[in-house]
mmCIF file of C-alpha atoms and ligand atoms in Angstrom:
data_model
loop_
_atom_site.group_PDB
_atom_site.id
_atom_site.type_symbol
_atom_site.label_atom_id
_atom_site.label_comp_id
_atom_site.label_asym_id
_atom_site.label_seq_id
_atom_site.Cartn_x
_atom_site.Cartn_y
_atom_site.Cartn_z
ATOM 1 C CA MET H 1 5.122 138.454 -80.622
ATOM 2 C CA ASN H 2 4.826 139.351 -84.286
ATOM 3 C CA VAL H 3 3.736 135.900 -85.504
ATOM 4 C CA PHE H 4 0.113 134.858 -86.100
ATOM 5 C CA GLY H 5 -1.580 131.730 -87.423
ATOM 6 C CA ASN H 6 -1.528 127.944 -87.351
ATOM 7 C CA SER H 7 -1.444 126.571 -90.913
ATOM 8 C CA LEU H 8 -0.726 129.938 -92.542
ATOM 9 C CA LYS H 9 1.776 131.806 -90.413
ATOM 10 C CA ILE H 10 2.317 135.514 -90.913
ATOM 11 C CA ILE H 11 5.343 137.342 -89.532
ATOM 12 C CA LEU H 12 5.154 141.137 -89.397
ATOM 13 C CA PHE H 13 8.334 143.229 -89.344
ATOM 14 C CA GLY H 14 9.678 146.778 -89.689
ATOM 15 C CA LYS H 15 8.548 149.947 -87.944
ATOM 16 C CA SER H 16 6.950 153.279 -88.798
ATOM 17 C CA HIS H 17 10.243 155.103 -89.472
ATOM 18 C CA GLU H 18 12.370 152.062 -90.368
ATOM 19 C CA LYS H 19 13.541 151.619 -93.989
ATOM 20 C CA TYR H 20 10.798 149.069 -94.656
ATOM 21 C CA VAL H 21 7.709 147.472 -93.213
ATOM 22 C CA GLY H 22 6.863 143.978 -94.398
ATOM 23 C CA ILE H 23 5.247 140.618 -93.929
ATOM 24 C CA THR H 24 6.272 136.992 -94.511
ATOM 25 C CA LEU H 25 3.598 134.385 -95.252
ATOM 26 C CA ASP H 26 4.580 130.788 -94.558
ATOM 27 C CA GLY H 27 2.310 127.826 -95.325
ATOM 28 C CA LEU H 28 0.636 129.026 -98.524
ATOM 29 C CA PRO H 29 0.114 126.008 -100.788
ATOM 30 C CA ALA H 30 1.906 126.020 -104.161
ATOM 31 C CA GLY H 31 0.161 126.965 -107.393
ATOM 32 C CA PHE H 32 -1.687 130.193 -106.544
ATOM 33 C CA LYS H 33 -1.193 133.220 -108.787
ATOM 34 C CA ILE H 34 0.664 136.090 -107.094
ATOM 35 C CA ASP H 35 -1.658 138.892 -108.148
ATOM 36 C CA GLU H 36 0.417 142.082 -107.802
ATOM 37 C CA GLU H 37 -2.453 144.205 -109.150
ATOM 38 C CA SER H 38 -4.681 143.059 -106.315
ATOM 39 C CA ILE H 39 -1.948 143.842 -103.740
ATOM 40 C CA ALA H 40 -1.523 147.343 -105.239
ATOM 41 C CA LYS H 41 -5.306 147.853 -105.253
ATOM 42 C CA TYR H 42 -5.644 146.983 -101.562
ATOM 43 C CA LEU H 43 -2.668 149.195 -100.617
ATOM 44 C CA ASN H 44 -4.325 152.016 -102.531
ATOM 45 C CA TYR H 45 -7.559 151.517 -100.551
ATOM 46 C CA ARG H 46 -5.582 151.889 -97.286
ATOM 47 C CA ARG H 47 -3.707 154.999 -98.412
ATOM 48 C CA PRO H 48 -4.748 158.260 -96.691
ATOM 49 C CA LYS H 49 -7.313 160.225 -98.682
ATOM 50 C CA PRO H 50 -7.011 164.019 -99.041
ATOM 51 C CA ILE H 51 -9.205 166.351 -96.925
ATOM 52 C CA ILE H 52 -10.012 163.945 -94.087
ATOM 53 C CA ASN H 53 -6.639 162.280 -93.615
ATOM 54 C CA THR H 54 -2.986 162.983 -92.839
ATOM 55 C CA SER H 55 -0.743 164.295 -95.576
ATOM 56 C CA ARG H 56 1.855 161.506 -95.158
ATOM 57 C CA VAL H 57 2.338 160.337 -98.742
ATOM 58 C CA GLU H 58 2.509 156.518 -98.225
ATOM 59 C CA GLU H 59 3.291 155.637 -101.829
ATOM 60 C CA ASP H 60 3.622 151.986 -100.819
ATOM 61 C CA GLU H 61 6.035 150.792 -103.444
ATOM 62 C CA PHE H 62 6.333 147.062 -102.774
ATOM 63 C CA GLU H 63 8.629 144.217 -103.662
ATOM 64 C CA ILE H 64 7.921 140.487 -103.487
ATOM 65 C CA ILE H 65 10.578 138.022 -102.440
ATOM 66 C CA GLY H 66 9.451 134.467 -103.166
ATOM 67 C CA GLY H 67 7.177 132.607 -105.526
ATOM 68 C CA PHE H 68 8.250 131.129 -108.858
ATOM 69 C CA ASN H 69 7.134 132.240 -112.338
ATOM 70 C CA GLY H 70 4.396 134.399 -110.770
ATOM 71 C CA PHE H 71 2.885 131.595 -108.652
ATOM 72 C CA THR H 72 3.266 130.511 -105.028
ATOM 73 C CA ASP H 73 5.729 127.624 -104.812
ATOM 74 C CA GLY H 74 5.260 126.319 -101.275
ATOM 75 C CA ALA H 75 8.179 128.385 -99.910
ATOM 76 C CA PRO H 76 7.690 131.428 -97.629
ATOM 77 C CA LEU H 77 6.745 134.616 -99.458
ATOM 78 C CA THR H 78 7.753 138.085 -98.253
ATOM 79 C CA ILE H 79 6.232 141.440 -99.211
ATOM 80 C CA LEU H 80 8.502 144.423 -98.525
ATOM 81 C CA ILE H 81 7.086 147.966 -98.515
ATOM 82 C CA LYS H 82 9.433 150.947 -98.573
ATOM 83 C CA ASN H 83 8.849 153.688 -96.001
ATOM 84 C CA LYS H 84 9.074 157.101 -97.607
ATOM 85 C CA ASP H 85 8.141 160.575 -96.407
ATOM 86 C CA VAL H 86 9.161 159.957 -92.792
ATOM 87 C CA LYS H 87 9.633 163.059 -90.635
ATOM 88 C CA SER H 88 11.302 161.643 -87.527
ATOM 89 C CA SER H 89 12.263 165.007 -85.984
ATOM 90 C CA ASP H 90 8.580 165.633 -85.054
ATOM 91 C CA TYR H 91 8.974 162.879 -82.443
ATOM 92 C CA ASP H 92 12.303 163.820 -80.763
ATOM 93 C CA GLU H 93 10.654 166.121 -78.257
ATOM 94 C CA LEU H 94 7.946 163.557 -77.483
ATOM 95 C CA PHE H 95 10.267 160.767 -76.303
ATOM 96 C CA LEU H 96 10.128 161.770 -72.633
ATOM 97 C CA LYS H 97 6.664 163.344 -72.891
ATOM 98 C CA PRO H 98 4.372 160.400 -73.694
ATOM 99 C CA ARG H 99 1.440 161.173 -75.976
ATOM 100 C CA PRO H 100 -1.902 160.312 -74.346
ATOM 101 C CA GLY H 101 -3.701 157.440 -76.077
ATOM 102 C CA HIS H 102 -0.479 156.045 -77.604
ATOM 103 C CA ALA H 103 1.824 153.189 -76.556
ATOM 104 C CA ASP H 104 4.597 155.725 -75.706
ATOM 105 C CA TYR H 105 4.387 155.412 -71.903
ATOM 106 C CA PRO H 106 3.857 151.622 -71.493
ATOM 107 C CA ALA H 107 6.431 150.897 -74.262
ATOM 108 C CA TYR H 108 9.044 153.172 -72.575
ATOM 109 C CA ILE H 109 8.596 151.220 -69.316
ATOM 110 C CA LYS H 110 8.458 147.784 -71.023
ATOM 111 C CA TYR H 111 11.568 148.333 -73.164
ATOM 112 C CA LYS H 112 13.462 150.369 -70.547
ATOM 113 C CA GLY H 113 13.697 153.401 -72.838
ATOM 114 C CA PHE H 114 15.220 151.456 -75.778
ATOM 115 C CA ASN H 115 11.978 151.542 -77.788
ATOM 116 C CA ASP H 116 11.989 153.184 -81.226
ATOM 117 C CA TYR H 117 9.494 155.965 -80.521
ATOM 118 C CA ARG H 118 9.624 157.556 -84.005
ATOM 119 C CA GLY H 119 6.108 157.610 -85.433
ATOM 120 C CA GLY H 120 4.982 155.143 -82.769
ATOM 121 C CA GLY H 121 7.596 152.548 -83.880
ATOM 122 C CA GLN H 122 6.117 149.067 -84.039
ATOM 123 C CA PHE H 123 2.819 150.300 -82.551
ATOM 124 C CA SER H 124 2.083 152.554 -85.528
ATOM 125 C CA GLY H 125 -0.875 152.296 -87.926
ATOM 126 C CA ARG H 126 1.826 152.047 -90.613
ATOM 127 C CA MET H 127 2.233 148.372 -89.609
ATOM 128 C CA THR H 128 -1.147 147.711 -91.211
ATOM 129 C CA ALA H 129 0.258 148.352 -94.723
ATOM 130 C CA PRO H 130 1.872 144.878 -94.932
ATOM 131 C CA ILE H 131 -1.261 143.303 -93.420
ATOM 132 C CA VAL H 132 -3.296 144.894 -96.212
ATOM 133 C CA ALA H 133 -0.744 143.740 -98.811
ATOM 134 C CA ALA H 134 -1.234 140.167 -97.539
ATOM 135 C CA GLY H 135 -5.010 140.707 -97.651
ATOM 136 C CA GLY H 136 -4.703 141.859 -101.275
ATOM 137 C CA LEU H 137 -2.671 138.770 -102.144
ATOM 138 C CA LEU H 138 -5.218 136.429 -100.526
ATOM 139 C CA ALA H 139 -8.447 138.106 -101.783
ATOM 140 C CA PRO H 140 -8.378 136.620 -105.337
ATOM 141 C CA ILE H 141 -7.195 133.254 -103.970
ATOM 142 C CA LEU H 142 -10.243 133.096 -101.673
ATOM 143 C CA GLU H 143 -12.514 134.397 -104.425
ATOM 144 C CA ASN H 144 -11.433 131.394 -106.508
ATOM 145 C CA VAL H 145 -12.964 129.088 -103.908
ATOM 146 C CA GLY H 146 -16.123 131.242 -103.621
ATOM 147 C CA ILE H 147 -15.280 133.237 -100.472
ATOM 148 C CA ARG H 148 -15.643 137.044 -100.314
ATOM 149 C CA CYS H 149 -14.945 139.487 -97.466
ATOM 150 C CA TYR H 150 -16.613 142.909 -97.586
ATOM 151 C CA SER H 151 -16.115 145.643 -94.986
ATOM 152 C CA ARG H 152 -17.789 149.050 -94.783
ATOM 153 C CA VAL H 153 -18.151 151.969 -92.381
ATOM 154 C CA VAL H 154 -21.466 151.647 -90.523
ATOM 155 C CA SER H 155 -21.080 154.710 -88.282
ATOM 156 C CA ILE H 156 -18.903 157.731 -87.544
ATOM 157 C CA GLY H 157 -19.629 159.068 -84.058
ATOM 158 C CA GLU H 158 -23.422 158.990 -83.703
ATOM 159 C CA ILE H 159 -24.081 159.182 -87.489
ATOM 160 C CA LYS H 160 -25.151 155.829 -88.930
ATOM 161 C CA ASP H 161 -25.238 154.461 -92.478
ATOM 162 C CA SER H 162 -28.356 152.576 -93.641
ATOM 163 C CA GLU H 163 -28.800 149.109 -92.120
ATOM 164 C CA GLU H 164 -30.325 147.652 -95.294
ATOM 165 C CA TYR H 165 -28.013 147.068 -98.261
ATOM 166 C CA THR H 166 -27.646 145.053 -101.440
ATOM 167 C CA LEU H 167 -24.717 143.013 -102.715
ATOM 168 C CA GLU H 168 -24.288 145.559 -105.550
ATOM 169 C CA GLN H 169 -23.863 148.346 -102.959
ATOM 170 C CA LEU H 170 -21.250 146.280 -101.105
ATOM 171 C CA GLU H 171 -19.370 145.709 -104.375
ATOM 172 C CA ARG H 172 -19.192 149.507 -104.842
ATOM 173 C CA ARG H 173 -18.023 150.235 -101.259
ATOM 174 C CA TYR H 174 -14.750 151.844 -102.370
ATOM 175 C CA GLU H 175 -16.417 154.346 -104.693
ATOM 176 C CA ASN H 176 -16.430 157.020 -101.972
ATOM 177 C CA ASP H 177 -13.646 157.970 -99.557
ATOM 178 C CA LEU H 178 -15.733 157.195 -96.461
ATOM 179 C CA ARG H 179 -16.663 153.674 -97.636
ATOM 180 C CA VAL H 180 -20.337 154.133 -96.736
ATOM 181 C CA LEU H 181 -23.256 152.854 -98.798
ATOM 182 C CA SER H 182 -25.777 155.710 -98.626
ATOM 183 C CA SER H 183 -25.019 159.176 -100.015
ATOM 184 C CA GLY H 184 -27.055 160.846 -97.224
ATOM 185 C CA ALA H 185 -24.814 159.299 -94.566
ATOM 186 C CA TYR H 186 -21.727 160.298 -96.576
ATOM 187 C CA GLU H 187 -22.644 164.012 -96.508
ATOM 188 C CA LYS H 188 -23.434 164.025 -92.782
ATOM 189 C CA MET H 189 -20.327 162.041 -91.826
ATOM 190 C CA MET H 190 -18.029 164.232 -93.924
ATOM 191 C CA GLU H 191 -19.491 167.384 -92.348
ATOM 192 C CA LYS H 192 -18.969 165.884 -88.883
ATOM 193 C CA ILE H 193 -15.336 164.886 -89.546
ATOM 194 C CA LEU H 194 -14.509 168.357 -90.883
ATOM 195 C CA ALA H 195 -16.213 170.024 -87.894
ATOM 196 C CA VAL H 196 -14.274 167.821 -85.462
ATOM 197 C CA ARG H 197 -11.044 168.636 -87.292
ATOM 198 C CA ARG H 198 -11.740 172.383 -87.013
ATOM 199 C CA GLU H 199 -12.095 171.860 -83.232
ATOM 200 C CA GLY H 200 -8.600 170.309 -83.192
ATOM 201 C CA ASP H 201 -10.121 166.979 -82.185
ATOM 202 C CA SER H 202 -10.780 163.493 -83.600
ATOM 203 C CA ILE H 203 -13.671 161.027 -83.976
ATOM 204 C CA GLY H 204 -14.166 157.224 -84.101
ATOM 205 C CA GLY H 205 -16.692 154.833 -85.583
ATOM 206 C CA VAL H 206 -17.691 151.270 -86.390
ATOM 207 C CA VAL H 207 -16.615 149.050 -89.318
ATOM 208 C CA GLU H 208 -18.697 146.004 -90.263
ATOM 209 C CA THR H 209 -17.374 142.966 -92.144
ATOM 210 C CA VAL H 210 -19.403 140.300 -93.941
ATOM 211 C CA ILE H 211 -17.733 137.044 -95.044
ATOM 212 C CA SER H 212 -19.719 134.991 -97.538
ATOM 213 C CA GLY H 213 -19.199 131.516 -99.003
ATOM 214 C CA LEU H 214 -17.684 129.738 -95.977
ATOM 215 C CA PRO H 215 -18.077 125.979 -95.622
ATOM 216 C CA VAL H 216 -20.147 124.757 -92.634
ATOM 217 C CA GLY H 217 -17.978 123.692 -89.691
ATOM 218 C CA LEU H 218 -15.019 126.075 -90.176
ATOM 219 C CA GLY H 219 -13.278 126.819 -86.846
ATOM 220 C CA GLU H 220 -11.363 124.716 -84.313
ATOM 221 C CA PRO H 221 -12.450 123.864 -80.764
ATOM 222 C CA PHE H 222 -11.627 125.190 -78.166
ATOM 223 C CA PHE H 223 -9.195 128.113 -78.139
ATOM 224 C CA TYR H 224 -9.149 128.636 -81.909
ATOM 225 C CA SER H 225 -12.848 129.114 -82.452
ATOM 226 C CA LEU H 226 -13.724 131.150 -85.560
ATOM 227 C CA GLU H 227 -14.531 134.121 -83.310
ATOM 228 C CA SER H 228 -11.236 133.779 -81.374
ATOM 229 C CA GLY H 229 -9.049 133.666 -84.508
ATOM 230 C CA ILE H 230 -10.739 136.637 -86.162
ATOM 231 C CA SER H 231 -10.795 138.625 -82.901
ATOM 232 C CA ALA H 232 -7.118 137.991 -82.111
ATOM 233 C CA LEU H 233 -6.112 139.389 -85.484
ATOM 234 C CA ALA H 234 -8.643 142.260 -85.349
ATOM 235 C CA PHE H 235 -7.390 143.335 -81.906
ATOM 236 C CA SER H 236 -3.807 143.407 -83.216
ATOM 237 C CA ILE H 237 -4.793 146.408 -85.323
ATOM 238 C CA PRO H 238 -3.925 149.732 -83.617
ATOM 239 C CA GLY H 239 -7.014 151.683 -82.600
ATOM 240 C CA ILE H 240 -9.445 148.708 -82.386
ATOM 241 C CA LYS H 241 -11.185 148.728 -79.002
ATOM 242 C CA GLY H 242 -14.121 146.354 -79.415
ATOM 243 C CA ILE H 243 -15.567 143.546 -81.525
ATOM 244 C CA GLU H 244 -18.983 141.892 -81.749
ATOM 245 C CA PHE H 245 -20.379 139.078 -83.888
ATOM 246 C CA GLY H 246 -23.947 139.071 -85.212
ATOM 247 C CA ASP H 247 -26.291 140.935 -82.871
ATOM 248 C CA GLY H 248 -23.444 141.231 -80.348
ATOM 249 C CA PHE H 249 -24.286 143.391 -77.323
ATOM 250 C CA GLN H 250 -27.730 144.313 -78.731
ATOM 251 C CA GLY H 251 -28.534 140.593 -78.700
ATOM 252 C CA THR H 252 -28.627 140.678 -74.887
ATOM 253 C CA LEU H 253 -31.944 142.538 -75.228
ATOM 254 C CA LEU H 254 -33.569 139.598 -77.081
ATOM 255 C CA ARG H 255 -35.132 136.384 -75.739
ATOM 256 C CA GLY H 256 -33.692 132.999 -76.755
ATOM 257 C CA SER H 257 -36.759 132.425 -78.923
ATOM 258 C CA GLU H 258 -35.908 135.598 -80.856
ATOM 259 C CA PHE H 259 -32.117 135.147 -80.960
ATOM 260 C CA ASN H 260 -31.946 131.489 -82.065
ATOM 261 C CA ASP H 261 -31.386 131.074 -85.808
ATOM 262 C CA GLN H 262 -33.928 128.339 -86.572
ATOM 263 C CA LEU H 263 -33.163 125.645 -89.147
ATOM 264 C CA TYR H 264 -35.318 124.572 -92.102
ATOM 265 C CA LEU H 265 -35.040 122.371 -95.167
ATOM 266 C CA GLU H 266 -35.087 124.150 -98.525
ATOM 267 C CA ASN H 267 -36.892 122.619 -101.523
ATOM 268 C CA SER H 268 -33.437 121.930 -102.965
ATOM 269 C CA GLY H 269 -32.759 119.643 -99.999
ATOM 270 C CA LYS H 270 -30.256 122.049 -98.396
ATOM 271 C CA ILE H 271 -30.374 122.904 -94.682
ATOM 272 C CA LYS H 272 -30.667 126.671 -94.093
ATOM 273 C CA LEU H 273 -31.102 129.074 -91.176
ATOM 274 C CA LYS H 274 -34.039 131.502 -90.980
ATOM 275 C CA SER H 275 -32.087 134.426 -89.450
ATOM 276 C CA ASN H 276 -28.511 135.464 -88.623
ATOM 277 C CA HIS H 277 -28.496 136.761 -85.038
ATOM 278 C CA SER H 278 -25.404 134.648 -84.234
ATOM 279 C CA GLY H 279 -23.386 136.239 -87.044
ATOM 280 C CA GLY H 280 -22.802 132.954 -88.879
ATOM 281 C CA ILE H 281 -21.069 131.192 -85.959
ATOM 282 C CA ASN H 282 -22.318 128.652 -83.375
ATOM 283 C CA GLY H 283 -19.968 126.941 -80.946
ATOM 284 C CA GLY H 284 -17.036 128.643 -82.659
ATOM 285 C CA LEU H 285 -17.887 126.928 -85.984
ATOM 286 C CA SER H 286 -19.330 128.538 -89.134
ATOM 287 C CA ASN H 287 -23.003 127.558 -89.553
ATOM 288 C CA GLY H 288 -23.511 128.304 -93.282
ATOM 289 C CA ASN H 289 -24.728 131.884 -92.833
ATOM 290 C CA PRO H 290 -22.440 134.797 -93.753
ATOM 291 C CA VAL H 291 -20.079 135.617 -90.857
ATOM 292 C CA VAL H 292 -20.783 139.175 -89.685
ATOM 293 C CA PHE H 293 -18.612 141.127 -87.239
ATOM 294 C CA ARG H 294 -18.204 144.767 -86.256
ATOM 295 C CA VAL H 295 -15.183 146.498 -84.746
ATOM 296 C CA ALA H 296 -15.095 149.699 -82.697
ATOM 297 C CA VAL H 297 -12.441 152.135 -83.953
ATOM 298 C CA ARG H 298 -11.408 154.710 -81.338
ATOM 299 C CA PRO H 299 -11.083 158.437 -82.059
ATOM 300 C CA THR H 300 -7.519 159.057 -83.316
ATOM 301 C CA SER H 301 -5.097 159.475 -80.403
ATOM 302 C CA SER H 302 -2.991 162.375 -81.726
ATOM 303 C CA ILE H 303 -4.965 165.619 -81.689
ATOM 304 C CA PRO H 304 -3.868 169.267 -81.943
ATOM 305 C CA LYS H 305 -5.807 170.176 -78.747
ATOM 306 C CA PRO H 306 -3.561 170.677 -75.677
ATOM 307 C CA GLN H 307 -3.490 167.630 -73.371
ATOM 308 C CA ASN H 308 -1.940 166.663 -70.024
ATOM 309 C CA THR H 309 1.179 164.539 -69.845
ATOM 310 C CA VAL H 310 4.228 164.043 -67.639
ATOM 311 C CA ASN H 311 7.726 165.221 -68.551
ATOM 312 C CA MET H 312 9.609 162.057 -67.541
ATOM 313 C CA LYS H 313 13.012 163.800 -67.593
ATOM 314 C CA GLU H 314 12.008 166.619 -65.257
ATOM 315 C CA MET H 315 9.327 164.479 -63.502
ATOM 316 C CA SER H 316 6.837 167.328 -63.767
ATOM 317 C CA ASN H 317 3.311 167.737 -65.093
ATOM 318 C CA GLU H 318 3.200 169.340 -68.518
ATOM 319 C CA ILE H 319 0.775 170.493 -71.205
ATOM 320 C CA LEU H 320 1.446 168.731 -74.525
ATOM 321 C CA ARG H 321 0.714 170.218 -77.934
ATOM 322 C CA ILE H 322 1.192 167.563 -80.631
ATOM 323 C CA LYS H 323 2.637 168.873 -83.883
ATOM 324 C CA GLY H 324 2.829 166.970 -87.170
ATOM 325 C CA ARG H 325 0.233 165.317 -89.390
ATOM 326 C CA HIS H 326 -2.581 163.194 -88.053
ATOM 327 C CA ASP H 327 -5.929 161.884 -89.245
ATOM 328 C CA PRO H 328 -8.990 163.349 -87.495
ATOM 329 C CA CYS H 329 -10.714 160.046 -88.396
ATOM 330 C CA ILE H 330 -9.020 156.747 -89.282
ATOM 331 C CA VAL H 331 -12.288 154.756 -89.554
ATOM 332 C CA PRO H 332 -12.504 154.612 -93.418
ATOM 333 C CA ARG H 333 -8.891 153.382 -93.543
ATOM 334 C CA VAL H 334 -9.859 150.442 -91.332
ATOM 335 C CA VAL H 335 -12.178 149.083 -94.083
ATOM 336 C CA PRO H 336 -9.464 147.388 -96.239
ATOM 337 C CA ILE H 337 -7.615 146.483 -93.032
ATOM 338 C CA MET H 338 -10.590 144.483 -91.679
ATOM 339 C CA GLU H 339 -11.084 142.810 -95.074
ATOM 340 C CA SER H 340 -7.437 141.794 -94.891
ATOM 341 C CA VAL H 341 -7.812 140.569 -91.298
ATOM 342 C CA ALA H 342 -10.728 138.412 -92.500
ATOM 343 C CA ASN H 343 -8.815 137.164 -95.572
ATOM 344 C CA ILE H 344 -5.797 136.128 -93.476
ATOM 345 C CA ALA H 345 -7.785 134.511 -90.647
ATOM 346 C CA ILE H 346 -10.105 132.631 -93.037
ATOM 347 C CA THR H 347 -7.204 131.318 -95.160
ATOM 348 C CA ASP H 348 -5.538 130.025 -92.000
ATOM 349 C CA PHE H 349 -8.760 128.317 -90.843
ATOM 350 C CA LEU H 350 -9.410 126.796 -94.295
ATOM 351 C CA LEU H 351 -5.903 125.349 -94.522
ATOM 352 C CA THR H 352 -6.300 123.824 -91.038
ATOM 353 C CA PHE H 353 -9.818 122.531 -91.868
ATOM 354 C CA ASN H 354 -8.741 120.846 -95.086
ATOM 355 C CA GLY H 355 -5.307 119.541 -94.042
ATOM 356 C CA GLY H 356 -3.309 122.157 -95.963
ATOM 357 C CA GLU H 357 -5.603 122.328 -99.015
ATOM 358 C CA LEU H 358 -7.585 125.458 -99.873
ATOM 359 C CA ILE H 359 -11.140 124.233 -100.535
ATOM 360 C CA GLY H 360 -14.291 126.386 -100.292
ATOM 361 C CA LYS H 361 -17.945 125.625 -99.515
ATOM 362 C CA ASN H 362 -19.060 122.063 -98.740
HETATM 363 C C1 FMN D 1 -4.396 152.883 -90.640
HETATM 364 C C2 FMN D 1 -4.191 153.506 -89.306
HETATM 365 C C3 FMN D 1 -3.707 154.803 -89.240
HETATM 366 C C4 FMN D 1 -3.520 155.427 -88.019
HETATM 367 N N1 FMN D 1 -3.076 156.724 -87.998
HETATM 368 C C5 FMN D 1 -2.980 157.359 -86.823
HETATM 369 C C6 FMN D 1 -2.585 158.737 -86.794
HETATM 370 O O1 FMN D 1 -2.343 159.378 -87.813
HETATM 371 N N2 FMN D 1 -2.494 159.332 -85.571
HETATM 372 C C7 FMN D 1 -2.775 158.655 -84.397
HETATM 373 O O2 FMN D 1 -2.699 159.236 -83.334
HETATM 374 N N3 FMN D 1 -3.164 157.377 -84.406
HETATM 375 C C8 FMN D 1 -3.271 156.700 -85.568
HETATM 376 N N4 FMN D 1 -3.654 155.387 -85.581
HETATM 377 C C9 FMN D 1 -4.019 154.719 -84.318
HETATM 378 C C10 FMN D 1 -2.854 154.516 -83.383
HETATM 379 O O3 FMN D 1 -1.822 153.831 -84.030
HETATM 380 C C11 FMN D 1 -3.313 153.773 -82.111
HETATM 381 O O4 FMN D 1 -4.455 154.377 -81.573
HETATM 382 C C12 FMN D 1 -2.209 153.796 -81.065
HETATM 383 O O5 FMN D 1 -1.099 153.079 -81.554
HETATM 384 C C13 FMN D 1 -2.634 153.216 -79.746
HETATM 385 O O6 FMN D 1 -3.122 151.916 -79.891
HETATM 386 P P1 FMN D 1 -4.568 151.531 -79.352
HETATM 387 O O7 FMN D 1 -5.501 152.603 -79.804
HETATM 388 O O8 FMN D 1 -4.874 150.189 -79.980
HETATM 389 O O9 FMN D 1 -4.482 151.448 -77.867
HETATM 390 C C14 FMN D 1 -3.816 154.725 -86.800
HETATM 391 C C15 FMN D 1 -4.284 153.415 -86.873
HETATM 392 C C16 FMN D 1 -4.489 152.791 -88.106
HETATM 393 C C17 FMN D 1 -5.023 151.397 -88.142
#
């Protein structure tokens, strides 16, 4: 199923080695500027960076079908992104020798061998380009109603970035290729990624997202809680293997008296919370704090190191050596992807919350 959302529906189409990948957004209210610069900026953030990443070019030339005079007009809007630099022949040999860690084997069984295996087909990380284009379209629209989504890399393997940060640091998160906030962590992480690459291996990490400016009460009981909507979209992203909100699994080590975010009345008369262990969500509804979630990004599946597989033609065990171009670490590329996941999910929730109108904080 390539459709997500209630009030804002997104439909994802294309494949890694198809002519195009793309996305259709249906349900966007009329009158919002279609900011092509913002779409291009987000696509640029997702593009592989030299040294750590694959050499696939991913120029991401895009075309918009829909809108009127540069604004949304209430009709569906499609963003088409051309696939260039595709080297399908790398995959011919792999069809009957499934790559460990990829969808090759379960997809072959599910689709009875009719699956487009080139570059992972519809299971490829390439499918995140249109998601990021949609995120780039929605970012300035949300900003207009006071909502911002910031993601950053908090760890690569066992190396962690600083836990303390300022808003200014978050604003500058794209100034380095690893999307970390402290320069000390940058050096250590870069060294680690290069060492892992020399070993013919790969490494994973954690990406944190902070969403500020949400109205209190955003989220729908029961199956479309704020956590459920964000998680469903986050888990659609290839390579995401875990998610936690607020203190998450670490929170199990606290007592209720420590975990509870206690309420107080500010001098201004506003109700506030003293802490944010719940990650801005109680009962599936936003509670006025920033929403904070972290995703676990697995070590990249394709590695040069020899691995075991089965030759499904010969029905024999075989050693597989994957050729072609692959990232030793995809974690920094997940940063604009998670911002886009947040932008899409939050827009959908806001439109549901306000009966089709995009209104920010209450
Ligand atoms: C932006 C992005 C780029 C990716 N690039 C690669 C890659 O170059 N090589 C690879 O093996 N996996 C890559 N992946 C991850 C795989 O697509 C993913 O691990 C695989 O499809 C299996 O899905 P799963 O890890 O969710 O089970 C990428 C993922 C993303 C989000």
